[in-house]
Each structure stands twice: as structure tokens, then as C-alpha cells.
Coordinates of C-alpha atoms in Angstrom, one line a residue:
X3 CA 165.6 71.2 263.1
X4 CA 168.1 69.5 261.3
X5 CA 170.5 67.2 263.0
X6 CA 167.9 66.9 265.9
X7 CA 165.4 64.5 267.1
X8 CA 162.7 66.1 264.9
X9 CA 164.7 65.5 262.0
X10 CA 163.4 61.7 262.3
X11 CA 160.1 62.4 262.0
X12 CA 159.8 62.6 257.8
X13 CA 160.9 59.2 258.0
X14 CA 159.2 57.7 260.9
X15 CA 155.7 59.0 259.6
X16 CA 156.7 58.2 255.8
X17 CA 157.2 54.2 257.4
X18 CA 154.1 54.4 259.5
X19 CA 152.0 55.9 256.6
X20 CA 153.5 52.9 254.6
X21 CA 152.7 50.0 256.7
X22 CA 149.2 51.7 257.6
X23 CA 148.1 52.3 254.4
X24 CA 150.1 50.1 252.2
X25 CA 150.6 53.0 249.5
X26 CA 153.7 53.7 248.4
X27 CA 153.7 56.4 246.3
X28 CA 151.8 58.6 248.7
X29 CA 154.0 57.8 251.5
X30 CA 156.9 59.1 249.9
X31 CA 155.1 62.0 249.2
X32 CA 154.3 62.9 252.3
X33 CA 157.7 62.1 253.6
X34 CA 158.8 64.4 251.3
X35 CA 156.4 67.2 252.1
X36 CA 157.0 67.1 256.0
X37 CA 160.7 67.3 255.2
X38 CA 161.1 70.1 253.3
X39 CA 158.6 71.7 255.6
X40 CA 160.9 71.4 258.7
X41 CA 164.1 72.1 256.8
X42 CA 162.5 75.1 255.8
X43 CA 161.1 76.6 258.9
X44 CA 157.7 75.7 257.9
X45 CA 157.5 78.1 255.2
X46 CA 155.3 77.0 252.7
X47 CA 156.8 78.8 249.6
X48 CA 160.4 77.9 250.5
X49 CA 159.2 74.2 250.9
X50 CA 157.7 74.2 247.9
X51 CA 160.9 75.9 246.0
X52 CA 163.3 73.3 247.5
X53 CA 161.4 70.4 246.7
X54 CA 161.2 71.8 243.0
X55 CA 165.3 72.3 243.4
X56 CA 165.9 68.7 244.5
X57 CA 163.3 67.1 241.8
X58 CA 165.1 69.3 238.6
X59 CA 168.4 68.0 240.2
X60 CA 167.6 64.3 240.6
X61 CA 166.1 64.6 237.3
X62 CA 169.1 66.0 235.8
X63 CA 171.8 63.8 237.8
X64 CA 169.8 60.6 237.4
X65 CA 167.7 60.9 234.1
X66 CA 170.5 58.5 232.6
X67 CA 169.4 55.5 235.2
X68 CA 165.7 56.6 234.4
X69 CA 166.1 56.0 230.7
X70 CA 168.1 52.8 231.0
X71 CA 165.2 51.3 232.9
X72 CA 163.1 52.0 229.9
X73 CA 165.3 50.6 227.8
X74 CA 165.6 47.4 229.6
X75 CA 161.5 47.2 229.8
X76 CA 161.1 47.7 225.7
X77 CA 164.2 45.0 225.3
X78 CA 162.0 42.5 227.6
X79 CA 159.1 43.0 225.8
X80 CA 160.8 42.5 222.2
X81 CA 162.4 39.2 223.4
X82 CA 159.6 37.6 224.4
X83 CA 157.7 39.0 220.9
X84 CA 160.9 37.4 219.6
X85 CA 159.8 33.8 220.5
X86 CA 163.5 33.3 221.5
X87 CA 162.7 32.8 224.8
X88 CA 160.0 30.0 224.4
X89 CA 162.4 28.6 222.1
X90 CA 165.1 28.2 224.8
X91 CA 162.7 26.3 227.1
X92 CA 161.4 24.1 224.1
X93 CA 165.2 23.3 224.2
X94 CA 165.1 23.1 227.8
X95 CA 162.5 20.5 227.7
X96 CA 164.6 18.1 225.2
X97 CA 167.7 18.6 227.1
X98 CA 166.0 18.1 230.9
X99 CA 165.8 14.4 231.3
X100 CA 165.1 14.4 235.1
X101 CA 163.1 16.1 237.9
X102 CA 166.3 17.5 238.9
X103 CA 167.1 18.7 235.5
X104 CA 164.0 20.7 235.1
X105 CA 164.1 22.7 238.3
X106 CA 167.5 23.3 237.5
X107 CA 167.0 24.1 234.0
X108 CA 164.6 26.6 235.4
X109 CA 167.1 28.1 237.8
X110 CA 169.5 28.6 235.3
X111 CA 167.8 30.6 232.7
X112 CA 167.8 33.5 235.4
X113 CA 171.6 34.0 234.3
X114 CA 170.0 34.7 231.0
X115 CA 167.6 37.3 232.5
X116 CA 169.1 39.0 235.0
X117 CA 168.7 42.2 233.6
X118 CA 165.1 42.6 234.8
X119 CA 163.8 40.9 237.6
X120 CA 160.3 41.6 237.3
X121 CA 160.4 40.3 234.0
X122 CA 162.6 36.9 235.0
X123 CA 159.9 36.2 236.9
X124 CA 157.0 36.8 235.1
X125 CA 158.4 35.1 231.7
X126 CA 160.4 32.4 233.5
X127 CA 157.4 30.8 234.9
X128 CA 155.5 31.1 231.8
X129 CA 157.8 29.1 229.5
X130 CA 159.2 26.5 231.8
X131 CA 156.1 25.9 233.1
X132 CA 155.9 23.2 230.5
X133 CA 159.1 22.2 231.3
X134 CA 158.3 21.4 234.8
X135 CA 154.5 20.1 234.4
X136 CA 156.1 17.2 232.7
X137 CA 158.0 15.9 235.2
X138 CA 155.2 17.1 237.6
X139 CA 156.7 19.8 240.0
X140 CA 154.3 22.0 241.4
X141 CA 154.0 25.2 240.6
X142 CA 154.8 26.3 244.3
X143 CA 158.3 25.0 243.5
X144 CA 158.6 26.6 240.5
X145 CA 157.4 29.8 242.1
X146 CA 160.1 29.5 244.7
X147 CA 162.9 28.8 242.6
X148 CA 162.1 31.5 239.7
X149 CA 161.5 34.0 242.5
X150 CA 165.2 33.1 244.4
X151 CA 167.1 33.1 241.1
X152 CA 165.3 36.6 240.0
X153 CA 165.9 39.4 242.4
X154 CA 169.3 38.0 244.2
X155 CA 170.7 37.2 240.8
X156 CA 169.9 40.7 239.1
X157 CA 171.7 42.1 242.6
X158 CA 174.7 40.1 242.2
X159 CA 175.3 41.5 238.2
X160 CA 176.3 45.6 237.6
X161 CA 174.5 45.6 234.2
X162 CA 171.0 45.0 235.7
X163 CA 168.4 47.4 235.9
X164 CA 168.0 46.7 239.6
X165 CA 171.7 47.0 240.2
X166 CA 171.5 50.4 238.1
X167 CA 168.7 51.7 240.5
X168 CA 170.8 50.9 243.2
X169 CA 174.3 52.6 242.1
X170 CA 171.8 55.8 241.4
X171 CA 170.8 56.1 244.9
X172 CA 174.4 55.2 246.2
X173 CA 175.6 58.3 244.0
X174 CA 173.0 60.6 245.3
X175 CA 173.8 59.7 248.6
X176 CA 177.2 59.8 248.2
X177 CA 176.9 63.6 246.8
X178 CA 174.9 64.6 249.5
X179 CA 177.0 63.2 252.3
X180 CA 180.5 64.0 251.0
X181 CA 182.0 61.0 251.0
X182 CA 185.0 60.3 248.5
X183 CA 186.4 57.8 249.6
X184 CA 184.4 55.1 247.2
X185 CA 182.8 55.4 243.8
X186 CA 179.3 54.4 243.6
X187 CA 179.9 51.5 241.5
X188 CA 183.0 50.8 243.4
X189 CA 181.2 50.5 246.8
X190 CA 178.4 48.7 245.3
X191 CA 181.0 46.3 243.6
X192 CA 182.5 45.6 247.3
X193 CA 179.1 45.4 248.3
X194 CA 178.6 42.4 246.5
X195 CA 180.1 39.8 249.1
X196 CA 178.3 41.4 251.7
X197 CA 175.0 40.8 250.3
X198 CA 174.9 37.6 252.4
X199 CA 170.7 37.3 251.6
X200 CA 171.0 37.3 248.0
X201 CA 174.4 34.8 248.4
X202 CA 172.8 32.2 250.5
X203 CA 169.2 32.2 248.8
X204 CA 171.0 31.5 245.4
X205 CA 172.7 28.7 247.1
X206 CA 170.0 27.3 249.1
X207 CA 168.0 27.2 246.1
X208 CA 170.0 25.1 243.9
X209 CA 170.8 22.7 247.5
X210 CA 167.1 22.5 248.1
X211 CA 166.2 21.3 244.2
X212 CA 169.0 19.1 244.3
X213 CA 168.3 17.1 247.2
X214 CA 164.9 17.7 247.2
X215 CA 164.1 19.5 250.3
X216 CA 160.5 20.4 250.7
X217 CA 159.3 21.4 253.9
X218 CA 156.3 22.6 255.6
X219 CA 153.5 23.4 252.9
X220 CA 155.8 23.0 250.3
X221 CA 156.1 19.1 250.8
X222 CA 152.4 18.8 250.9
X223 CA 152.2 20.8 247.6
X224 CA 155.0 18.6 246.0
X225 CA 153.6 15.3 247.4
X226 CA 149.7 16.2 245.8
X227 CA 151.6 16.9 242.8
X228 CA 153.3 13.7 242.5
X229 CA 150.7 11.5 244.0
X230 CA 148.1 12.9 242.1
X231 CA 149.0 14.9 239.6
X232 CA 147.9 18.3 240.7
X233 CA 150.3 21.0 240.5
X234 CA 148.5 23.6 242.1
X235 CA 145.8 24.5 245.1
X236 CA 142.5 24.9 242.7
X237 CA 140.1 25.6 245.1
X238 CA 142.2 28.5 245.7
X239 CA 140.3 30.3 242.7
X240 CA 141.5 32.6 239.8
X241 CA 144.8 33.9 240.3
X242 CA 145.1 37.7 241.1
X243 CA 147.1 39.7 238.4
X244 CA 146.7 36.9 235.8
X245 CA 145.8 37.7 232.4
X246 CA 144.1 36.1 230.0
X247 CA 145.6 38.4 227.0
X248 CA 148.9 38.1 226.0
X249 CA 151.4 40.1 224.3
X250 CA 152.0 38.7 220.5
X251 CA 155.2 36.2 220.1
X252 CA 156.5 34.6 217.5
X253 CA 156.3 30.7 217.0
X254 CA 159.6 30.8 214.8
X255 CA 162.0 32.3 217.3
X256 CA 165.3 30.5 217.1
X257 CA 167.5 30.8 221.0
X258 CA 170.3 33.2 219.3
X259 CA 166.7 35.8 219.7
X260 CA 167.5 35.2 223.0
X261 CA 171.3 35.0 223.2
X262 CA 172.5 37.1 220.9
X263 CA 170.7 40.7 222.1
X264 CA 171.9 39.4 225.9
X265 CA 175.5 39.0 224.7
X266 CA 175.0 42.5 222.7
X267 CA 174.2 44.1 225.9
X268 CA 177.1 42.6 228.4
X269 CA 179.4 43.1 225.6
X270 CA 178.7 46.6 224.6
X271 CA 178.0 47.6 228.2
X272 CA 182.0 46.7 229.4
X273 CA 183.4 48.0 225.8
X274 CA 182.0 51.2 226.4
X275 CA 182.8 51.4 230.6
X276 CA 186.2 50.3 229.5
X277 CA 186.2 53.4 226.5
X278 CA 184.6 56.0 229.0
X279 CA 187.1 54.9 231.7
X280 CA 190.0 54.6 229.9
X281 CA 191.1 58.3 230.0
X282 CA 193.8 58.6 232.4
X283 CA 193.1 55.4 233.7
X284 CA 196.7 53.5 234.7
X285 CA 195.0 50.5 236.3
X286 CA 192.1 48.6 236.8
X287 CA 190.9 50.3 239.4
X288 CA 191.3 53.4 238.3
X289 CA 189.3 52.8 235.2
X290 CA 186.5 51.5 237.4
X291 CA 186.3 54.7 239.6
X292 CA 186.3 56.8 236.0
X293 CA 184.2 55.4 234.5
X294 CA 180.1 56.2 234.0
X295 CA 178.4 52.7 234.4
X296 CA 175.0 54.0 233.6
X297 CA 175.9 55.5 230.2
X298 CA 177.6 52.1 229.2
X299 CA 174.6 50.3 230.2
X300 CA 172.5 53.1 228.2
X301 CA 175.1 52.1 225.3
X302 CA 174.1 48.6 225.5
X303 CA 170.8 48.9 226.4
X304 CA 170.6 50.9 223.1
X305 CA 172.5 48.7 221.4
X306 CA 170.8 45.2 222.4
X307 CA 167.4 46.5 221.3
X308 CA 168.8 47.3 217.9
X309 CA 169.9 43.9 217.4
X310 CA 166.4 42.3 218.4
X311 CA 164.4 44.8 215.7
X312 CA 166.7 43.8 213.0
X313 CA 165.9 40.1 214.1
X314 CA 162.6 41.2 213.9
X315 CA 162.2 43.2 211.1
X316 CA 164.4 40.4 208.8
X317 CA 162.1 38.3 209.8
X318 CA 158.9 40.5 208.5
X319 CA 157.4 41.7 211.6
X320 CA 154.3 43.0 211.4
X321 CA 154.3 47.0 212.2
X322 CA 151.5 46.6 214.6
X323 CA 152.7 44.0 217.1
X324 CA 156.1 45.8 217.2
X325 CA 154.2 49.0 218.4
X326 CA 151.8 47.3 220.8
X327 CA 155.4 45.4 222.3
X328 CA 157.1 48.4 222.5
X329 CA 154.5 50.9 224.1
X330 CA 153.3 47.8 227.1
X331 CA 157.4 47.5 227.4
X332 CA 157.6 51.6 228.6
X333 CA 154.3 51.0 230.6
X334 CA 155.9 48.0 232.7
X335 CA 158.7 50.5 233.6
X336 CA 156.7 53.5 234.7
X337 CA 156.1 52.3 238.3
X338 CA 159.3 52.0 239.0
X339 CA 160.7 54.5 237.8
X340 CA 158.2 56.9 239.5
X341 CA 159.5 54.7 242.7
X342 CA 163.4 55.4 241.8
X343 CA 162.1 59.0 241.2
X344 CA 160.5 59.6 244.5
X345 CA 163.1 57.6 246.7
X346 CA 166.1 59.7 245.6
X347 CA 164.1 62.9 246.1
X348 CA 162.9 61.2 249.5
X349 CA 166.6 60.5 250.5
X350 CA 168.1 64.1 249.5
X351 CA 165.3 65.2 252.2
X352 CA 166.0 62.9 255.0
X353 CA 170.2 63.7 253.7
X354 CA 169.8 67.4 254.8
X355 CA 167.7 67.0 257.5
X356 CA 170.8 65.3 259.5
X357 CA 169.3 62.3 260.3
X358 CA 172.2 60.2 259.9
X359 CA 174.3 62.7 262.0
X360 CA 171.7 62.3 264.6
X361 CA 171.3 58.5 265.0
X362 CA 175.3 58.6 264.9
X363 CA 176.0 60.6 268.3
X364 CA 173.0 58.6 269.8
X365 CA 175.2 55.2 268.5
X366 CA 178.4 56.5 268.7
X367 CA 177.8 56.7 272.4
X368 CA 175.6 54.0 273.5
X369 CA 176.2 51.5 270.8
X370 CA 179.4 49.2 269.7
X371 CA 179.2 49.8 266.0
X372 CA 179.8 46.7 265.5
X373 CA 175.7 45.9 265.6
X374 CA 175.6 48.0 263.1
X375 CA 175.5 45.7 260.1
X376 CA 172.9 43.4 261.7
X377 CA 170.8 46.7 262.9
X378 CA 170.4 48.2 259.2
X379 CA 169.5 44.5 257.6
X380 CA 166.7 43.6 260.3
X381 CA 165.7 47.4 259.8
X382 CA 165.7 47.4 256.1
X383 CA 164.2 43.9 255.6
X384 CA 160.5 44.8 258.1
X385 CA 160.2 48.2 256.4
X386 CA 160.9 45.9 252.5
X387 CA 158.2 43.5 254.2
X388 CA 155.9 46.1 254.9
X389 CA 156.0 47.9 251.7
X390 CA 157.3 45.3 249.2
X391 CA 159.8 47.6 247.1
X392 CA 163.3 47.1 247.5
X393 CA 164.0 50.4 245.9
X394 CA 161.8 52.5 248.3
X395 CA 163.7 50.8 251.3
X396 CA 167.0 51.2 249.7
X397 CA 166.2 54.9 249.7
X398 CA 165.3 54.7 253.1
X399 CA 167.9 53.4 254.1
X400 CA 170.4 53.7 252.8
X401 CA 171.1 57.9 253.6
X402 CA 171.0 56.6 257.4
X403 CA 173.7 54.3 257.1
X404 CA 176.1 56.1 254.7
X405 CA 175.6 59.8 257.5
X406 CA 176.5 57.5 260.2
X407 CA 179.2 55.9 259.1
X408 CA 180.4 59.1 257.5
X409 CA 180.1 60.7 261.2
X410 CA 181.3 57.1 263.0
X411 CA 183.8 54.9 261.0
X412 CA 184.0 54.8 257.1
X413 CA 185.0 51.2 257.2
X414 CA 181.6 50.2 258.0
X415 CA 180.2 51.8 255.1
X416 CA 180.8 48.8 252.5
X417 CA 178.7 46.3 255.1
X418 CA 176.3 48.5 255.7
X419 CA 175.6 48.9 252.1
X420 CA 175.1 45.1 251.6
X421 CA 173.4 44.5 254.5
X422 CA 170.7 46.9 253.1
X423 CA 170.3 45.6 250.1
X424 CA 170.3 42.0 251.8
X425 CA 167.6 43.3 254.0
X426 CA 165.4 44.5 251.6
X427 CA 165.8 41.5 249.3
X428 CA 164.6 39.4 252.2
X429 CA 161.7 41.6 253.0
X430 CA 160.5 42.1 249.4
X431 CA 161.0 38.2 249.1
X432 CA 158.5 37.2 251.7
X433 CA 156.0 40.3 251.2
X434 CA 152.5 39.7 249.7
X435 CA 152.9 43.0 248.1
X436 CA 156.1 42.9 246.4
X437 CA 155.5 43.1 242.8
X438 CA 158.0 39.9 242.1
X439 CA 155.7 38.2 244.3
X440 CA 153.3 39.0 242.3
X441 CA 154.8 38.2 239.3
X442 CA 156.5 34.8 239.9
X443 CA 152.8 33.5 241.1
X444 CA 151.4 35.1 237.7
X445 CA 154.1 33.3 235.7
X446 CA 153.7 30.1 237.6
X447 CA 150.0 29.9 238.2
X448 CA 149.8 29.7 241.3
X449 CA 148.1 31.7 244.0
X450 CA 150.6 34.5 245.8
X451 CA 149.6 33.4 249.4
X452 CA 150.7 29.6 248.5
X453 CA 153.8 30.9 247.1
X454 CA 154.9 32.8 250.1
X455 CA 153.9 30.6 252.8
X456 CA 156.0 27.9 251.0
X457 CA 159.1 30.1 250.1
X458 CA 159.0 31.6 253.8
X459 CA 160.7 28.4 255.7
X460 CA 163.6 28.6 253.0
X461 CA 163.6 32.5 253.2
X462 CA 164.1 32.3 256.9
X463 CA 166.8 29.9 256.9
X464 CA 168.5 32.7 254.5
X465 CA 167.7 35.3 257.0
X466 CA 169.2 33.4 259.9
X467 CA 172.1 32.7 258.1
X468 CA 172.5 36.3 257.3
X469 CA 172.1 37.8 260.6
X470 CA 174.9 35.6 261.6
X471 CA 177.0 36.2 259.3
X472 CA 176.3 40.3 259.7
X473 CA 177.0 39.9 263.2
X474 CA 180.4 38.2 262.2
X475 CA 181.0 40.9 259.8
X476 CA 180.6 43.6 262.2
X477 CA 182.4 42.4 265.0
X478 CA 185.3 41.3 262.4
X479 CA 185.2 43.2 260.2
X480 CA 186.1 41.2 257.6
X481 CA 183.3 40.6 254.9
X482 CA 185.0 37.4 253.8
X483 CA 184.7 35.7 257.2
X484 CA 181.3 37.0 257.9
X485 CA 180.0 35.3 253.8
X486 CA 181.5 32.3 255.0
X487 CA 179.6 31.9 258.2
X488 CA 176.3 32.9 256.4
X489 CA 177.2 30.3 253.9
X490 CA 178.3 27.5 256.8
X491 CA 174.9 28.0 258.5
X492 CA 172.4 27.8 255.5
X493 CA 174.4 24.5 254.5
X494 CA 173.9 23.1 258.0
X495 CA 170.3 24.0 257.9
X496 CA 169.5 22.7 254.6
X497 CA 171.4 19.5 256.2
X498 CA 169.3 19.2 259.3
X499 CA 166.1 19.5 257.3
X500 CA 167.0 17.0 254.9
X501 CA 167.7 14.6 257.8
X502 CA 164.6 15.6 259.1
X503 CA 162.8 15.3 256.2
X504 CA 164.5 11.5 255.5
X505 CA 163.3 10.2 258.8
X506 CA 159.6 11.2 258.7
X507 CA 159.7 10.4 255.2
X508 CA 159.0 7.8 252.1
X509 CA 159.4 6.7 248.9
X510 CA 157.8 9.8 247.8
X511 CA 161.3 11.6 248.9
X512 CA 163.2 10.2 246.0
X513 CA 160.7 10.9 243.4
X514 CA 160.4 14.7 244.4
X515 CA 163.8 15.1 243.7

């Protein structure tokens, strides 16, 4: 059944069992299950035999990416038991003299945190909270702008975790479907430009806290807060997911407990891809395509947590909150890498069922391939929406793309690879069950439906940018050209709202800012 219309029913049912029942993990599994069945004839045993085969090889071929994700989770949890990050935003709040200077403030400390995004935004809203409370921004704002600078920013870095679970599933899919003509860290370095989402929400963010745009529920949110001094909805009740325990931290933490294991980790991480790259290498280039990314990011992973015990232990630790940090710092991980886990296992089934081949004759003679781009991000971002996991989608997806474009034109792999991961940014961004969601409205106390009805107006405007700027892309082919009409469009929106915005508005317009 391979390489026929059957062959797209694993993923079709895996989708519909997704946005029906809203469960992940069993989705996947049955995806999984109907796949092997049909590539094997229905024959239980067989089925049952491959799917073993393709879970000891994923294991094998991508434990490293399993084990840096734990890393980074333990390393999250020992910063914030350092106190170094509070310590930044007690800096943050002598050094922000302004409304403006807050949000920004805010904004920028995901360039310190990018290597977890889950963690940005958890720990981002809950120590600039204080930052922003003073100067009275609700916490709907600070939920939007610790949510855009989380996700799109970790997406935009190699080192990250998420970037790391993305580069894993390129390589599987790159294995399965031949192709050469890339590295996986190569093509998801080209990528980058083409992530027109994650581009234009990073800008839009810093325009909209700028000039203060706030539209929709967002300016009602901002104008309670300024008028009256309430930050948040509070009839709205507890907030789901919030805690009322905390991990220990230390009052003493100095910001090198911040800076210094971040620096450990960027700097160790491009030593060792330069040392591991280096062999035969006569350029650049070439040292990128030799090298192994996720064992220099294992290196400085590694190396970053043993700069933040010593911290810790010089400064007299106590055993017991070390142990406590580093066991909840594995458990944050565990879901996602069972996700990681399941998704490459999910996309070596739908890989050698030939459902890329498939899709490709249907395009290849009924379709310009220039759509393509704009296709996989409207695509990727409903099924992100509908399940909330940008790795589940990416896995999804993102065996399609690279099987057609390995049986249409290679050229389009590169933008169909960011418009992908632009996709599922987008949907994960505006879904009520994506965990970041979840955890910016945790860390900024406020409820997740009020965060994403007021992030979905500036979401949009990203999404409209991007789909322009895809469909440039695809009919240019130049990812350059296509950025810079993604970037011309969310700049003329964010203009026409703030003339909007000035003309229906007061003096409360200047003060928001």
C-alpha cells in the first residue's frame, strides 16, 4: 500500500484522532500502529517487529538529542535555585525607568533564555512580574510579550533545545528520504530566514511595546490596568496550572548565576562543533556539514550545569534542595521527550509508507509548486492549533514536505522547511492547549483564555504577513525577497493600527506606552 492513496490514512486518522480527542500521545500511537499495519500487509507479528526496529533505531540515532533535552531541563531548574535569575530582574527593575523600559526589559531577557522555551516562559513572567506591576502593565501584556520572545527566539538560535528537537527530526527525515544534498543543521540554518512567523512576531513585539499598540481586549486590559490599577481579570478565578509551591531559590544569587553558565553553554557548544568539525574541514562550510551539533550541545549542556553546582556548592548549598531541583528539572523534560520520541517514530512510518511520493504525482500534476510554501504553513499551523505541540506537527509534517520535494524540485526544500516550523509556531501560539500557553499565563498570572484572545489580533497580523511573504517565496524563489515582504506587511499593519488606535483614542494612549 505504500506510495498509494491508503498510505494517507495513518496520518489522516492520527490528525482526526488528535483534534477529536485532544490527546496527543495516543494519537501518535495509533498513527503508528495503523502504519506499520498497512506497510506490513496487516500482519500483526511483522507490525509489531518493525515498530520495535524503528523504536531501537530512533533510540539509538537520536538518544544524543534525548539526553540534551534533559540536560537543558536540570540546567533550568539550577538557575532558577541559583537566585541569578531573580537577581537579573531586581537589576532590571533599577535599570527600567519607563513603561517602555519594562516591557522591554522583559523582552530582552528571552535572549538570556532561549535555551528552553517552556522555561522562558514560565520563569520570565515570574520575575519581571515585579518589574512590570510597578509601572502597571497588565499581565495580558506581559503574557503576550514573554510568550513572542520565547518560542520564536529559541527557533531563531542552533543551541536551543527546541532547535535541537528540530535538527533530530530533519536528520531522521533526511535518512529516510535520501537526500544529500543538505546537512540537517545546514538546512535548518538556511531555514532560519524563512521562518517568516517567528521573524515578524519578534518584530511586531518589540513595535507593539514601543508604540504602544493595544488592540481589541488587550486595550481594555491595559486601560483597567492604568485607570485603575488592576492588572488582571479577577473574576476570572484561580488560574489553571498555577502552583502554590515553589521550587527552593536562593535570595543571594548574584547575575553572573545567570550569565556565566549561559556563556559556558554558547561557548563550549561552538568550541566543541568547531573541534568535532574541524577534521578535514577546508572551510566554513565544510566544518558545518562535519560537524555533530547535538554532541556539542551535549558538551555544553554538560559543561554549563557544572559551572552552576560549583556556584552552588561554593556557596554551601544544602544537599536536599539540590536533589529536589535536580529530579523536578528531569520531570519537566519527560513530556517532551516522550513527544520527540513518538514523532520521529511517527514520521519513519508515514516515510515508508510513501506518502510524500504520493501527494507529489497528485502536485506535480495539478499543482504549480510554487503554492507549496504557503500550502505546508497553513497545513502545519491548524494541525499546531489543534494539538498545541510544535514538535508533534513538525513530525507530521515535515516527512510530507521533504518526499515531495525530493520527488518534485529540491530547491523548495529549504522553504518548505521554514514554512513548517513558521506554521507550527503560529498554531502552538494561539492554541489553548499548547504547553507555552500554559506556561506564560502561569508565570504572568493571568488566565490562558485572556492571554490568547489578546495575543490572537497580533498573532494574525504575523500570520498574514507570513502567508504573503510564503507566497512570494514560492513564486520567487528567493527567501530574501519573500522575509522582506513578510516584514513590509507586519510594519504596515502595526502602522494602520496605531493610526487607528490614535484616532479613537486619549490621553490614556501615551501613558500605556
Amino acid at each position: 500500500m505504500e506510495g498509494t492513496i491508503f498510505s494517507l490514512l495513518p496520518p489522516i486518522i492520527t490528525i482526526a484522532i488528535i483534534i477529536l480527542t485532544k490527546r496527543l500521545f495516543l494519537s501518535l500511537g495509533v498513527g503508528i500502529a495503523l502504519g506499520a499495519l498497512l506497510y506490513n500487509q496487516w500482519n500483526v507479528i511483522d507490525s509489531v517487529a518493525n515498530v520495535y526496529s524503528i523504536m531501537t533505531g530512533v533510540l539509538s540515532e537520536d538518544g544524543k538529542v534525548l539526553i540534551f533535552v534533559v540536560l537543558i531541563g536540570v540546567l533550568s531548574s539550577l538557575l532558577y535555585l541559583s537566585g541569578g535569575i531573580y537577581a537579573f530582574a531586581e537589576w532590571g527593575v533599577k535599570v527600567a525607568k519607563t513603561r517602555v523600559q519594562a516591557q522591554m526589559a522583559t523582552m530582552l531577557l528571552g535572549f538570556f533564555t532561549w535555551f528552553d522555551d517552556a522555561f522562558s516562559c514560565l520563569f520570565r513572567g515570574a520575575v519581571m512580574r515585579s518589574v512590570t506591576d510597578k509601572y502597571q502593565v497588565s499581565h495580558s501584556k506581559l503574557s503576550y510579550l514573554i510568550h513572542s520572545t520565547s518560542a520564536p527566539i529559541a527557533l531563531l538560535i542552533p543551541v536551543s533545545a527546541l532547535s535541537a528537537f528540530i535538527v533530530s527530526i530533519i536528520a531522521g527525515v533526511f535518512d529516510k528520504t535520501k537526500i544529500t544534498e543538505f546537512q540537517p543543521l545546514e538546512a535548518f540554518l538556511f531555514a532560519i530566514p524563512a521562518n517568516f512567523y517567528t521573524i515578524s512576531t519578534i518584530v511586531l513585539v518589540f513595535i507593539v511595546a514601543y508604540f504602544g499598540i493595544n488592540v481589541g481586549q488587550m486595550r481594555q486590559d491595559e486601560k483597567r490596568a492604568i485607570d485603575e490599577g488592576i492588572l488582571f481579570d479577577t473574576t476570572r478565578g484561580k488560574i489553571p496550572g498555577a502552583e502554590d509551591s515553589k521550587l527552593p531559590s536562593r535570595k543571594d544569587g548574584k547575575v553572573a548565576d545567570l550569565l556565566l553558565p549561559v556563556l559556558t553553554l554558547i561557548v563550549v557548544t561552538v568550541l566543541s562543533a568547531i573541534w568535532i568539525g574541524s577534521e578535514g574541514s577546508t572551510s566554513a562550510l565544510e566544518l558545518l556539514k562535519n560537524t555533530d551539533v547535538i554532541s556539542a550541545l551535549i558538551y555544553g549542556g554538560s559543561s554549563a550545569i557544572l559551572v552552576i553546582l560549583a556556584r552552588l556548592l561554593s556557596k554551601k548549598t544544602p544537599g536536599g534542595h539540590l536533589k529536589v531541583t535536580i529530579v523536578a528539572g528531569v520531570k519537566t523534560t519527560l513530556p517532551s521527550v516522550a513527544i520527540l520520541f513518538l514523532a520521529l517514530v511517527t514520521a519513519e512510518i508515514i516515510s515508508s509508507l510513501g506518502v510524500g511520493q504520493y501527494l507529489a504525482s497528485l502536485i506535480k500534476d495539478n499543482m504549480a509548486l510554487g503554492w507549496l510554501p504557503v500550502i505546508f504553513f497553513i497545513f502545519a499551523a491548524f494541525i499546531s492549533y489543534s494539538i498545541g505541540s510544535t514538535l508533534g506537527t513538525a513530525g507530521l509534517m515535515l516527512p510530507i514536505g521533504a518526499e515531495i520535494v525530493a520527488a518534485t524540485d529540491i530547491a523548495f526544500l529549504i522553504p518548505i522547511i521554514g514554512a513548517v516550523l513558521a506554521g507550527t509556531v503560529f498554531g502552538e501560539h494561539s492554541s489553548p492547549l499548547s504547553d507555552t500557553t500554559i506556561l506564560a499565563s502561569i508565570g504572568s498570572s493571568v488566565h490562558p483564555i485572556d492571554h490568547m484572545i489578546t495575543q490572537l489580533p497580533y498573532a494574525g497580523l504575523s500570520s498574514i504577513s507570513s502567508i504573503i511573504g510564503f507566497l512570494v517565496l514560492g513564486f520567487t524563489q528567493n527567501v530574501f525577497i519573500g522575509l522582506a515582504a513578510a516584514l513590509i506587511t507586519v510594519v504596515i499593519g502595526a502602522y494602520v493600527l496605531r493610526n487607528r488606535q490614535q484616532r479613537s483614542g486619549s490621553s490614556f494612549e501615551e501613558i500605556a506606552k
